[in-house]
Amino acid sequence: MTDERATVTCPDCDLDETFDRLGAARARIETHRTEAGHEAEWELHRLDSGVERAGADAGVCGRPECTNAKSPLYRDE
């Protein structure tokens, strides 16, 4: 795949797949949980710039220096 957005792996077996759509990766995790009973994990390689900016504004990283208190997305504790 030329535009890999996520990799799904499982620590309990040899599952290791890449996806160009986050929805497909999320569906694979659920399918693997149902079929194998394992908790697969994903690594996100790239998010759209708007998603990254929204996450930063909301302070999802947990560091005060990363937040934008003037953003409507800011989460004040």
C-alpha positions as a printed Julia matrix, in Angstrom:
77×3 Matrix{Float64}:
   0.0     0.0    0.0
   1.4     3.37  -0.87
  -0.45    5.41   1.73
  -0.24    3.37   4.91
  -2.2     5.05   7.69
  -2.22    2.3   10.32
  -0.59   -1.0   11.19
  -2.52   -3.59  13.19
  -0.52   -6.12  15.2
  -1.34   -8.67  17.84
   1.03   -9.49  20.71
  -0.56  -12.95  21.01
  -0.11  -14.15  17.42
   1.46  -13.28  14.07
  -1.15  -10.7   12.96
   0.66   -7.81  11.25
  -1.31   -5.9    8.59
  -1.19   -2.38   7.21
  -4.18   -0.33   6.08
  -4.74    2.82   4.09
  -8.0     3.58   5.92
  -8.46    3.88   9.66
 -11.96    2.4    9.46
 -10.6    -0.78   7.86
  -7.92   -1.06  10.56
 -10.5    -0.6   13.31
 -12.75   -3.24  11.71
  -9.81   -5.67  11.54
  -9.15   -5.19  15.26
 -12.78   -5.99  16.06
 -12.81   -9.0   13.74
  -9.62  -10.34  15.3
 -11.06   -9.86  18.79
 -14.19  -11.79  17.81
 -12.48  -14.57  15.87
  -9.28  -15.1   17.89
 -10.19  -13.62  21.25
  -7.0   -11.51  21.16
  -6.61   -7.8   21.81
  -4.9    -6.49  18.68
  -3.26   -3.06  18.73
  -2.77   -0.41  16.11
  -0.1     2.14  15.35
  -1.29    5.21  13.51
   1.23    6.48  10.97
  -0.45    9.63   9.76
  -3.52   11.64  10.57
  -4.98   14.48   8.53
  -3.57   17.84   9.59
  -6.97   18.99  10.89
  -7.2    15.97  13.19
  -3.69   16.56  14.53
  -4.42   20.27  15.08
  -7.71   19.5   16.86
  -5.98   17.0   19.13
  -3.27   19.49  19.95
  -5.78   22.26  20.65
  -7.77   19.96  22.9
  -4.66   19.05  24.88
  -4.97   15.32  24.33
  -1.24   14.81  24.87
  -1.71   15.87  28.49
   1.04   18.5   28.54
  -0.08   22.07  29.3
   2.52   23.54  26.94
   0.9    21.69  24.03
  -2.58   23.12  24.44
  -4.26   26.15  22.94
  -6.42   27.59  25.73
  -8.11   29.94  23.22
  -9.4    27.06  21.1
 -13.02   25.92  21.5
 -11.61   22.4   21.64
  -9.53   23.07  24.74
 -10.36   20.7   27.59
  -9.99   22.39  30.93
  -9.82   20.01  33.84
